[in-house]
Amino acid sequence: MPGRVLVIDDEASIRLACEKVLRAAGYEVEVAADGAEGLERLRPGVFDVALVDLKMPGVDGMEVLRRAREVDPDLVTIVITGYPSYESVVEAVKAGAYDYIPKPFSPDELRTVVGRGYEKHDLERQARLLREERARNLATIAEERGRLLTVINSMADGVMVTDREGRLVLYNPASARWLAPDPLGRPLGEVCGWGELEGLVREVTTTGGLRSLSTDLASDKGAPTFMVTVAPVLAEAEAAQAAAGPGPGGPRPAEAAAGPGGTGPEARRAGREVLGAVLVLRDVTELRRQERERANFMAMVCHEIRVPLSAIAGYLELMLQGVVGQEAWPGLLERCRARAEGLVALIQDMLDLSRMETLVRQVERVAVREVVEESVAMLGPQAERAGVTVRVEAPDAETVVSADRFELGRVVTNLLSNAIKFNRPRGSATVSWRREGDYLVIRVEDTGIGIEPRHLPRLGEEFYRVREEATAGIPGSGLGLSIVRNIARSYHGDLRITSEPGVGTAVEVRLACCPGL
Amino acid sequence: MSANVRRGVVLVIDDDRDLLEVDRLALEAAGYEVHTATTGREGLALARSLRPDVIVLDIMMETLTEGFDVASALMDDPATRRIPVVMVSAYAQAVRVPDKFRVGQKKPGVGAGPLDGRLALATAYYEKPVSPGRLVQIVDRILTR
C-alpha cells in the first residue's frame, strides 16, 4: 500500500509542487488550501504523513497540529515554514510536529523529509499493533479459565473430575444424566448412578497409573452404550518436584502410593503427584452398531466363500476317490470352474466395496455415452452367450457429468450384467439415461424373469439374493446391487426398482452428478 | 459297494445346487436313495411325503436360520418328528441355536464347538465343509445305530 500524504498550504504553487514531487515518488497525495479544509480532510487512519504550512490565514498551522493530534494520534506531521526560527520550530514540535522543512525546498529535500516521516509512521503503527496484541493476549489469559469451562460444558462427551478422595469437583452438562442433583463436593459413589465408576476412580487415584480404564455400560437392549475412560489428574512436573521434596504431611507423590496393581512406570519415573481423576463418558452406541454390522458382514463373506469352496472341494474329492467315474468328470470340472470364477468375481466385488470406503473419489468430466459403450462392449460376449440383445437408448445422449468414471462404469456394468443374467433367451436389455435437474438418471430395463414384490425391499442388501427355481443356476455374489446402491447414495441419489414377475425389471439409479446450469 | 443295494432314503435340503449334487453323488454311490430340495418349503413337503430315513439340512438358506425353522416344523409334526436330522451350516458367525434343539447343554448354544455333532437327540450339527466321505459316514452311523 502506498503512503498517503495530506498537504495543507495556502500557497497554490507549493501545493502543486508537493503534489507533483510526491506523486512521482509513489505517494498518494491529497491537498487542502487552508487549515479548515485540511482538518476537514483528516480522518483517523487515512493519512500517514501531513505537510502543514505554519502560516496560514484562518486556522493556522499550530492549531492544525494540535487538532490533528486529537483526530489521528498516529499521523506524522511535518511543518513547512518560511521563517525557521528556533521558537516556531520548538512550538511546532510541542504541538506534535515530527519534523520541519524550510521554504524554499528542493524536491530531494521534500522526498527525504516525507520519506523519513513515512517510515516513522510505519514503525509507530507496528509498535501500536504489537501493544494492542499484547493487551489482547493478556485479556485472553484472563479469560482462559472461563473459556476452558465453556469448552468443557459444550462437549458432547460427559466429563467429570474428582479429587484424590473421589469427591466430585467438576462436571459438565453431558455427564449430568449420571448424577444426582447438587453433586459437587460429594463422593462419586454417592451421587453417581453408574456404580462401577467409583471403583474405577479409586483404582486410578491410588495407583496413579497413567493408563486409563474403559468399561461399557451394560445397558438394556436399545439403550445407548457408554464407554468411560478414567485417567489420573497429575500435577505439573515442576510442582511435583517441589512436592516430592522433604516435608511431612505434604502432598503425597504417586510413587509413595504404589498399590498392588502397580504404578504406571511413566508416573513413577516422573514422580508426579496424583491430584484426582478425570472421567470421560462417551456414547459409543453408533460405534458398536457399526462394529456389529462389520462383524455380520465378515460372517456373510465367510459363508459366501465357504459354500463355493465346499462345492469345489466336494467335487474334487468325489473325483479323486473314484466315487464318480471319469466319464462324469468334465461336467463336475466345469462346475468347479464356474464356482471358482464366482469366487473371483466375489473378491472383485469386495475389493470394489472396500475401494469405495477407502479411496478418494476422482471426479472428472465424464461423457455418459462413453461409459455406457464401454460396459456394453465388455458385457457383449456374456449377452451373446445368453442370447440377449443389448440396446442403448438415450434421450440426453451427449450428457456430460462430474463423476468418478470407475464408479459410473460400475453402476452401468452391474445393472446391465443383472439384466442379462436374469433375462430369457431372445430377450433384450435396454440402457438409457437422461437428465433430471442436477440428477443423472441411468435406467436399465430387461425382459427377464422379474422379481416377486416380496423381494424388492431387500434388494440392495449385501449378499441378498433371490433364491428361487428360476434364479438357482445364475451365478453372482449378491453384492452387485449393493455396490450400485452404495454408489448412488454417495452421490446423494437412490436406486429404484420396478418389476413384474415373468415380464421384466427396470432399475433406475439417480446420481446427483450434473453440475447445475 | 453296489449302487443297487437300497440302504435307505436320504433327503438333502440345501439352497446350493452344487452342494446338493456333491451330497447326492456321494450318498448314491454309497447305496442310498437320495432326494433333494432347494428350499425349506419344498424340503418339508418332501419329508412328509417321502418319510426319508435321514434328512441332511442346510441352516442358512433364504434367511440366516431357515434350517432351524424347517427342523422345528419337522419336530412339531408327528409324521416326521422321529426322522434324524443332520444340520450343516457354512455360516461362520456363532448362530444362536434355538433352545429346543439343545440337549443337556448348560452353555448358550452356538453353531460350533461343544454342540458339534450332538445337537439334539436324533439331530447332529456340523459346520461346513463336510466332505462327501464324512457325510456318508455320518449317515451310515445314524442308520446303523
mmCIF file of C-alpha atoms in Angstrom, chain A residues 292 295-296 298-300 302-304 306-315 317-318 321 323-324 332 335 339 454-455 458 464-465 467-469 472-473, chain B residues 14-19 21-23 25-27 29-30 38-39 41-42 58 60-64 89-93 127-134:
data_model
loop_
_atom_site.group_PDB
_atom_site.id
_atom_site.type_symbol
_atom_site.label_atom_id
_atom_site.label_comp_id
_atom_site.label_asym_id
_atom_site.label_seq_id
_atom_site.Cartn_x
_atom_site.Cartn_y
_atom_site.Cartn_z
ATOM 1 C CA ARG A 292 -21.670 -55.416 14.768
ATOM 2 C CA ALA A 295 -18.803 -58.494 12.043
ATOM 3 C CA ASN A 296 -22.022 -59.621 10.359
ATOM 4 C CA MET A 298 -17.482 -60.617 7.656
ATOM 5 C CA ALA A 299 -19.543 -63.629 8.676
ATOM 6 C CA MET A 300 -21.519 -63.336 5.451
ATOM 7 C CA CYS A 302 -17.004 -66.212 5.057
ATOM 8 C CA HIS A 303 -20.228 -68.004 4.273
ATOM 9 C CA GLU A 304 -20.149 -66.825 0.674
ATOM 10 C CA ARG A 306 -17.064 -71.281 2.182
ATOM 11 C CA VAL A 307 -20.033 -72.520 0.158
ATOM 12 C CA PRO A 308 -18.377 -72.493 -3.273
ATOM 13 C CA LEU A 309 -15.144 -73.805 -1.772
ATOM 14 C CA SER A 310 -17.075 -76.642 -0.155
ATOM 15 C CA ALA A 311 -18.630 -77.432 -3.517
ATOM 16 C CA ILE A 312 -15.266 -77.401 -5.279
ATOM 17 C CA ALA A 313 -13.633 -79.492 -2.546
ATOM 18 C CA GLY A 314 -16.589 -81.895 -2.636
ATOM 19 C CA TYR A 315 -16.428 -82.417 -6.400
ATOM 20 C CA GLU A 317 -12.962 -85.472 -3.520
ATOM 21 C CA LEU A 318 -15.618 -87.375 -5.464
ATOM 22 C CA GLN A 321 -11.622 -91.044 -4.553
ATOM 23 C CA VAL A 323 -16.718 -92.152 -6.327
ATOM 24 C CA VAL A 324 -17.725 -90.874 -9.742
ATOM 25 C CA LEU A 332 -18.017 -81.750 -12.475
ATOM 26 C CA ARG A 335 -18.929 -76.784 -12.142
ATOM 27 C CA ARG A 339 -17.640 -71.789 -8.774
ATOM 28 C CA ARG A 454 -41.709 -59.517 -1.550
ATOM 29 C CA HIS A 455 -38.021 -59.460 -2.526
ATOM 30 C CA ARG A 458 -34.348 -56.406 0.461
ATOM 31 C CA TYR A 464 -29.187 -60.777 -0.520
ATOM 32 C CA ARG A 465 -30.139 -62.947 -3.446
ATOM 33 C CA ARG A 467 -33.306 -67.812 -4.236
ATOM 34 C CA GLU A 468 -35.883 -69.441 -6.410
ATOM 35 C CA GLU A 469 -36.137 -72.122 -9.012
ATOM 36 C CA ALA A 472 -30.875 -71.106 -8.930
ATOM 37 C CA GLY A 473 -28.323 -71.595 -11.678
ATOM 38 C CA ASP B 14 -29.719 -77.134 0.610
ATOM 39 C CA ASP B 15 -30.090 -73.995 -1.455
ATOM 40 C CA ASP B 16 -26.754 -74.525 -3.174
ATOM 41 C CA ARG B 17 -27.199 -76.800 -6.154
ATOM 42 C CA ASP B 18 -23.573 -77.879 -6.294
ATOM 43 C CA LEU B 19 -23.535 -78.908 -2.651
ATOM 44 C CA GLU B 21 -25.098 -82.511 -6.244
ATOM 45 C CA VAL B 22 -21.979 -83.439 -4.275
ATOM 46 C CA ASP B 23 -24.082 -84.916 -1.473
ATOM 47 C CA LEU B 25 -23.375 -88.286 -5.830
ATOM 48 C CA ALA B 26 -21.654 -89.380 -2.626
ATOM 49 C CA LEU B 27 -24.748 -90.833 -0.964
ATOM 50 C CA ALA B 29 -22.557 -94.112 -4.610
ATOM 51 C CA ALA B 30 -22.853 -95.394 -1.051
ATOM 52 C CA THR B 38 -33.539 -76.344 -2.653
ATOM 53 C CA THR B 39 -35.932 -74.569 -0.311
ATOM 54 C CA ARG B 41 -40.796 -75.364 1.927
ATOM 55 C CA GLU B 42 -40.034 -77.917 -0.760
ATOM 56 C CA ASP B 58 -28.644 -76.698 5.481
ATOM 57 C CA MET B 60 -28.749 -70.778 6.060
ATOM 58 C CA MET B 61 -30.951 -70.650 3.032
ATOM 59 C CA GLU B 62 -33.194 -67.715 2.233
ATOM 60 C CA THR B 63 -32.841 -66.495 5.786
ATOM 61 C CA LEU B 64 -29.930 -66.977 8.166
ATOM 62 C CA SER B 89 -24.073 -74.749 8.131
ATOM 63 C CA ALA B 90 -21.480 -72.684 6.384
ATOM 64 C CA TYR B 91 -22.333 -69.555 8.285
ATOM 65 C CA ALA B 92 -19.238 -68.505 10.135
ATOM 66 C CA GLN B 93 -20.626 -66.432 12.923
ATOM 67 C CA GLU B 127 -20.026 -76.915 10.206
ATOM 68 C CA LYS B 128 -19.299 -76.945 6.512
ATOM 69 C CA PRO B 129 -17.361 -78.080 4.764
ATOM 70 C CA VAL B 130 -18.490 -81.612 5.495
ATOM 71 C CA SER B 131 -16.673 -83.715 2.952
ATOM 72 C CA PRO B 132 -18.729 -86.188 0.913
ATOM 73 C CA GLY B 133 -16.942 -89.106 2.605
ATOM 74 C CA ARG B 134 -17.648 -87.692 6.035
#
